[in-house]
Amino acid sequence: MLDINILGLCFKHIKTALIIWSCLFFYPFHIRRYSLPDYHLLSKIESPNDLNKLTTKELIQLSSEIRDFIINSVSKTGGHFSSNLGIVELTVALHKVFNSPKDKLIFDVGHQCYPHKILTGRKEGFKTNRQYKGMSGFTRRYESPHDFADAGHASTSISTALGILLGEELQGEFNYIIPIIGDAALTGGMAYEALNNLGHLKKKMIVILNDNNMAIDSSVGAISSKLSRMTTTRSYQKFKHFADWTMLHIPFWGKFFYSIVMRWKKSIKTLFYKSNIFTDLGLKYIGPIDGHNINELIRVLTRVKDLDQPVLIHVVTKKGRGYSYSEESPGLYHGVKPFDIKQGVVPSVSNKLTYTQAFSKAIMTLGKENKQIVAITAAMMSGTGLAPFFKQYPKRGFDVGITEEHAVTMAAGMAISGIRPIVSIYSTFIQRSVDQIIHDVAIPGLPVIFTLDRAGIVPADGEAHQGLFDISLFRSVPGMTILAPSTELEMEMMLKYALTLDTPSIIRYSKDYVLDGSEVLDRPLVQGCGVLYPSDSCDILLITYGELVREALLAIDKLSSIDVNAALYSMRFLTPLDKKELERIIKPYDLVVIIEDAIITGGVGEEIMGLSSRETQTVCSIGVSDFLTHGSRAELKKHAGIDSDSIVNFVTSKSEEVRLKRVIEKIKTKW
Ligand SMILES: Cc1ncc(C[n+]2csc(CCOP(=O)(O)OP(=O)(O)O)c2C)c(N)n1
């Protein structure tokens, strides 16, 4: 009887323990922290000066509130996520120690500026982060006196900082100018050009290296491996904190022991880290420092202020810190759409195909048939849709880091050796490689294929990320072919066609969904020619390319509802053009409108306008005429006047001019 009771009691306890254990195991701790955000301290921060009143303990609390704020607001609007979670303590410490805006923080790329914006009076702005007419997701000079560079492209911060420092010095001023650069941005050549110059000039500047061992995907290259070796492992960091804490808590002698051990550790460290790439360039190297330890950050930053030489502080941070999903997959959470905090980001299932996916499929198909094909990316493997190719053909995929210039010239070298390189880069970032394309690829006439993703209007990221200039930059390069697909099949046909060329080519496409194929749109490619639809008589011809074919088709529908008949010419080839054929095509129309998903100046419209042989014909082009801010692609198309409604309005606004010209023509023929 007693035995049974004891057994029953034990069983009951085990059961209770199991229930408690499973509750603890499955309890979503990562969620609990964000369910009731309490911005007790953050609500009182309107400018960096407000940090002066806070103790270190309060700064730690503030950092936690900033992190909650970022998680909550980005989950609603979307935006750059994991880089911002990783840089919270570093930003708080920088604003605590330095005196912005007199002292100037220059964030490289600028995608990690959210904590900076939060501390500089822009909390409210996060409600409209990256939305049309809302707050920019990057630092913007027009937005705040605390922003000094309109950034977006990587590896520029040290040059900008050095320029400001020299400029202020020439005007008799000295303030701290502090570039904050990530380990991946440090793979870009410009950063070394600036460090080289800084080391030579020996100027008093503090460069912060924010090393999280990640780009968007994993950080690549020898520099990255070197940095990893210089930073010790996380388990070592944890052990170090534990050891420091234990030593400091030994009664009476703790602090004494601690200072002796520290001195000893320092001399060992200087023995091992006697020289590295930064010291070789003439900078004092300090680090690695735990980028989440506010105490340590403030201590080091304060001490470094007195050094009269260029210094690089190597700060180690964790990308995605403080939200379990982004800690596990920092790359996936680099930039996110709105998501549910409890669930995390759920991959969107859509039956619509993006141009990136169409390219991804096409290169997989062609890569299987042709073993000479290799793919090159400059730190944008996932973004450009190359991940499946890299996985399938690891030896034929090259991620060269944020080095667009090198990527292009390396591709030229591969082409010389007989390989068929496909260099996939966002349109905006290829701006870095204008000279390499002209000098290393086009002059020798090498068959390098460039696939330019995010060409034309790009949503959310603003001025620096718009892909507006590729056509005007490269259309004039002799021997260059530029193609723009609208449908999935066209993408594959164009890639196939580019592979038949023994000269350079560009295939450019937007961040959007492909058009459904059709008998007309998917006709076989003919060099220099597009496709006409419908071919029977109309008074108006809309000429366009890529995704804008969709807007033109919509506009044609809308025009027909007001009894205006218009035809479409989908160009496919933006250069070279079969001019004779195009002259023949445009001749019958009274009004020809070229619609450009690009900057108008230097666009294809200019060439087509020159083909008009009839005085009484009106040929004009519409497109983007200025730098474009952020917003959705639909909003920005409307803003630029190239969505279907704007096209209809433009056509109807021209009707009077067209009518008058017709009357003049009639009078002339009667005379
Ligand atoms: C010239 C250029 N190429 C590519 C990019 C796209 N890009 C934006 S952020 C990023 C990774 C930056 O990594 P890192 O500098 O280490 O900063 P982290 O996000 O890790 O904090 C890349 C490749 C860019 N902004 N500029």
PDB file of N, CA and C and ligand atoms in Angstrom, residues 83 109 111-112 152-154 181-186 210 212 214-216 219 319 334 378-380 402 404 429 432 465, ligand 1:
ATOM      1  N   SER A  83      20.875  44.059 -39.553  1.00  0.00           N
ATOM      2  CA  SER A  83      22.042  44.945 -39.377  1.00  0.00           C
ATOM      3  C   SER A  83      21.748  45.977 -38.296  1.00  0.00           C
ATOM      4  N   VAL A 109      27.095  52.614 -46.318  1.00  0.00           N
ATOM      5  CA  VAL A 109      25.843  52.118 -46.921  1.00  0.00           C
ATOM      6  C   VAL A 109      24.654  52.897 -46.337  1.00  0.00           C
ATOM      7  N   HIS A 111      22.253  51.513 -44.379  1.00  0.00           N
ATOM      8  CA  HIS A 111      21.088  50.667 -44.084  1.00  0.00           C
ATOM      9  C   HIS A 111      20.986  50.347 -42.599  1.00  0.00           C
ATOM     10  N   GLN A 112      22.056  50.586 -41.850  1.00  0.00           N
ATOM     11  CA  GLN A 112      22.090  50.256 -40.418  1.00  0.00           C
ATOM     12  C   GLN A 112      21.935  51.508 -39.556  1.00  0.00           C
ATOM     13  N   GLY A 152      24.102  54.742 -49.640  1.00  0.00           N
ATOM     14  CA  GLY A 152      23.354  53.645 -50.247  1.00  0.00           C
ATOM     15  C   GLY A 152      24.303  52.621 -50.853  1.00  0.00           C
ATOM     16  N   HIS A 153      25.374  53.119 -51.473  1.00  0.00           N
ATOM     17  CA  HIS A 153      26.381  52.224 -52.044  1.00  0.00           C
ATOM     18  C   HIS A 153      27.503  52.040 -51.014  1.00  0.00           C
ATOM     19  N   ALA A 154      28.090  50.854 -51.037  1.00  0.00           N
ATOM     20  CA  ALA A 154      29.033  50.493 -49.976  1.00  0.00           C
ATOM     21  C   ALA A 154      30.428  51.084 -50.168  1.00  0.00           C
ATOM     22  N   ILE A 181      32.003  51.372 -40.639  1.00  0.00           N
ATOM     23  CA  ILE A 181      31.978  50.537 -41.848  1.00  0.00           C
ATOM     24  C   ILE A 181      31.870  49.062 -41.476  1.00  0.00           C
ATOM     25  N   GLY A 182      31.041  48.319 -42.211  1.00  0.00           N
ATOM     26  CA  GLY A 182      30.859  46.894 -41.940  1.00  0.00           C
ATOM     27  C   GLY A 182      31.984  46.070 -42.546  1.00  0.00           C
ATOM     28  N   ASP A 183      32.107  44.830 -42.091  1.00  0.00           N
ATOM     29  CA  ASP A 183      33.191  43.973 -42.600  1.00  0.00           C
ATOM     30  C   ASP A 183      33.017  43.686 -44.087  1.00  0.00           C
ATOM     31  N   ALA A 184      31.766  43.626 -44.565  1.00  0.00           N
ATOM     32  CA  ALA A 184      31.577  43.357 -45.998  1.00  0.00           C
ATOM     33  C   ALA A 184      31.858  44.609 -46.817  1.00  0.00           C
ATOM     34  N   ALA A 185      31.455  45.773 -46.290  1.00  0.00           N
ATOM     35  CA  ALA A 185      31.753  47.015 -47.006  1.00  0.00           C
ATOM     36  C   ALA A 185      33.267  47.201 -47.095  1.00  0.00           C
ATOM     37  N   LEU A 186      33.972  46.596 -46.146  1.00  0.00           N
ATOM     38  CA  LEU A 186      35.435  46.694 -46.159  1.00  0.00           C
ATOM     39  C   LEU A 186      36.057  45.783 -47.224  1.00  0.00           C
ATOM     40  N   ASN A 210      32.626  47.647 -37.935  1.00  0.00           N
ATOM     41  CA  ASN A 210      31.540  46.873 -37.318  1.00  0.00           C
ATOM     42  C   ASN A 210      31.543  45.480 -37.951  1.00  0.00           C
ATOM     43  N   ASN A 212      30.457  41.829 -38.194  1.00  0.00           N
ATOM     44  CA  ASN A 212      29.514  40.772 -37.796  1.00  0.00           C
ATOM     45  C   ASN A 212      29.692  39.537 -38.667  1.00  0.00           C
ATOM     46  N   MET A 214      29.252  39.055 -41.642  1.00  0.00           N
ATOM     47  CA  MET A 214      28.176  38.828 -42.609  1.00  0.00           C
ATOM     48  C   MET A 214      28.112  39.988 -43.595  1.00  0.00           C
ATOM     49  N   ALA A 215      27.831  39.671 -44.855  1.00  0.00           N
ATOM     50  CA  ALA A 215      27.389  40.708 -45.797  1.00  0.00           C
ATOM     51  C   ALA A 215      25.864  40.596 -45.768  1.00  0.00           C
ATOM     52  N   ILE A 216      25.217  40.432 -46.934  1.00  0.00           N
ATOM     53  CA  ILE A 216      23.798  40.062 -46.887  1.00  0.00           C
ATOM     54  C   ILE A 216      23.776  38.541 -46.751  1.00  0.00           C
ATOM     55  N   SER A 219      29.851  36.758 -45.425  1.00  0.00           N
ATOM     56  CA  SER A 219      30.954  37.600 -45.885  1.00  0.00           C
ATOM     57  C   SER A 219      31.984  36.702 -46.563  1.00  0.00           C
ATOM     58  N   LYS A 319      24.939  40.106 -35.982  1.00  0.00           N
ATOM     59  CA  LYS A 319      23.871  40.581 -36.867  1.00  0.00           C
ATOM     60  C   LYS A 319      22.557  39.913 -36.444  1.00  0.00           C
ATOM     61  N   HIS A 334      18.030  40.307 -43.416  1.00  0.00           N
ATOM     62  CA  HIS A 334      18.778  41.535 -43.760  1.00  0.00           C
ATOM     63  C   HIS A 334      17.785  42.642 -44.133  1.00  0.00           C
ATOM     64  N   ALA A 378      28.583  40.189 -57.059  1.00  0.00           N
ATOM     65  CA  ALA A 378      29.337  41.023 -56.117  1.00  0.00           C
ATOM     66  C   ALA A 378      28.523  41.129 -54.829  1.00  0.00           C
ATOM     67  N   ALA A 379      28.588  40.094 -54.026  1.00  0.00           N
ATOM     68  CA  ALA A 379      27.944  40.034 -52.702  1.00  0.00           C
ATOM     69  C   ALA A 379      26.420  40.038 -52.764  1.00  0.00           C
ATOM     70  N   MET A 380      25.845  39.655 -53.905  1.00  0.00           N
ATOM     71  CA  MET A 380      24.388  39.669 -54.018  1.00  0.00           C
ATOM     72  C   MET A 380      23.889  38.339 -54.577  1.00  0.00           C
ATOM     73  N   ILE A 402      31.896  42.842 -52.214  1.00  0.00           N
ATOM     74  CA  ILE A 402      31.344  44.094 -52.773  1.00  0.00           C
ATOM     75  C   ILE A 402      32.414  44.743 -53.653  1.00  0.00           C
ATOM     76  N   GLU A 404      32.354  45.410 -57.408  1.00  0.00           N
ATOM     77  CA  GLU A 404      31.775  45.411 -58.753  1.00  0.00           C
ATOM     78  C   GLU A 404      32.834  45.659 -59.833  1.00  0.00           C
ATOM     79  N   PHE A 429      24.372  49.255 -58.904  1.00  0.00           N
ATOM     80  CA  PHE A 429      25.751  48.986 -58.483  1.00  0.00           C
ATOM     81  C   PHE A 429      26.702  48.850 -59.674  1.00  0.00           C
ATOM     82  N   ARG A 432      29.298  51.505 -60.592  1.00  0.00           N
ATOM     83  CA  ARG A 432      30.680  51.442 -60.117  1.00  0.00           C
ATOM     84  C   ARG A 432      31.645  51.013 -61.228  1.00  0.00           C
ATOM     85  N   HIS A 465      19.472  53.638 -54.886  1.00  0.00           N
ATOM     86  CA  HIS A 465      19.246  52.280 -55.381  1.00  0.00           C
ATOM     87  C   HIS A 465      18.460  52.225 -56.684  1.00  0.00           C
TER      88      HIS A 465
HETATM   89  C1  LIG B   1      28.437  49.003 -54.104  1.00  0.00           C
HETATM   90  C2  LIG B   1      27.399  48.183 -53.400  1.00  0.00           C
HETATM   91  N1  LIG B   1      27.225  46.892 -53.740  1.00  0.00           N
HETATM   92  C3  LIG B   1      26.294  46.144 -53.115  1.00  0.00           C
HETATM   93  C4  LIG B   1      25.517  46.683 -52.131  1.00  0.00           C
HETATM   94  C5  LIG B   1      24.397  45.865 -51.514  1.00  0.00           C
HETATM   95  N2  LIG B   1      24.582  45.718 -50.057  1.00  0.00           N
HETATM   96  C6  LIG B   1      23.888  46.451 -49.178  1.00  0.00           C
HETATM   97  S1  LIG B   1      24.274  46.102 -47.614  1.00  0.00           S
HETATM   98  C7  LIG B   1      25.354  44.910 -48.092  1.00  0.00           C
HETATM   99  C8  LIG B   1      26.099  44.115 -47.073  1.00  0.00           C
HETATM  100  C9  LIG B   1      26.790  45.007 -46.126  1.00  0.00           C
HETATM  101  O1  LIG B   1      27.448  44.230 -45.182  1.00  0.00           O
HETATM  102  P1  LIG B   1      28.302  44.952 -44.070  1.00  0.00           P
HETATM  103  O2  LIG B   1      29.022  46.110 -44.636  1.00  0.00           O
HETATM  104  O3  LIG B   1      29.135  43.923 -43.397  1.00  0.00           O
HETATM  105  O4  LIG B   1      27.212  45.530 -43.092  1.00  0.00           O
HETATM  106  P2  LIG B   1      26.155  44.686 -42.219  1.00  0.00           P
HETATM  107  O5  LIG B   1      24.875  44.727 -42.979  1.00  0.00           O
HETATM  108  O6  LIG B   1      26.685  43.306 -42.070  1.00  0.00           O
HETATM  109  O7  LIG B   1      26.081  45.424 -40.945  1.00  0.00           O
HETATM  110  C10 LIG B   1      25.412  44.806 -49.473  1.00  0.00           C
HETATM  111  C11 LIG B   1      26.230  43.851 -50.220  1.00  0.00           C
HETATM  112  C12 LIG B   1      25.721  48.046 -51.821  1.00  0.00           C
HETATM  113  N3  LIG B   1      24.980  48.670 -50.907  1.00  0.00           N
HETATM  114  N4  LIG B   1      26.663  48.757 -52.456  1.00  0.00           N
END
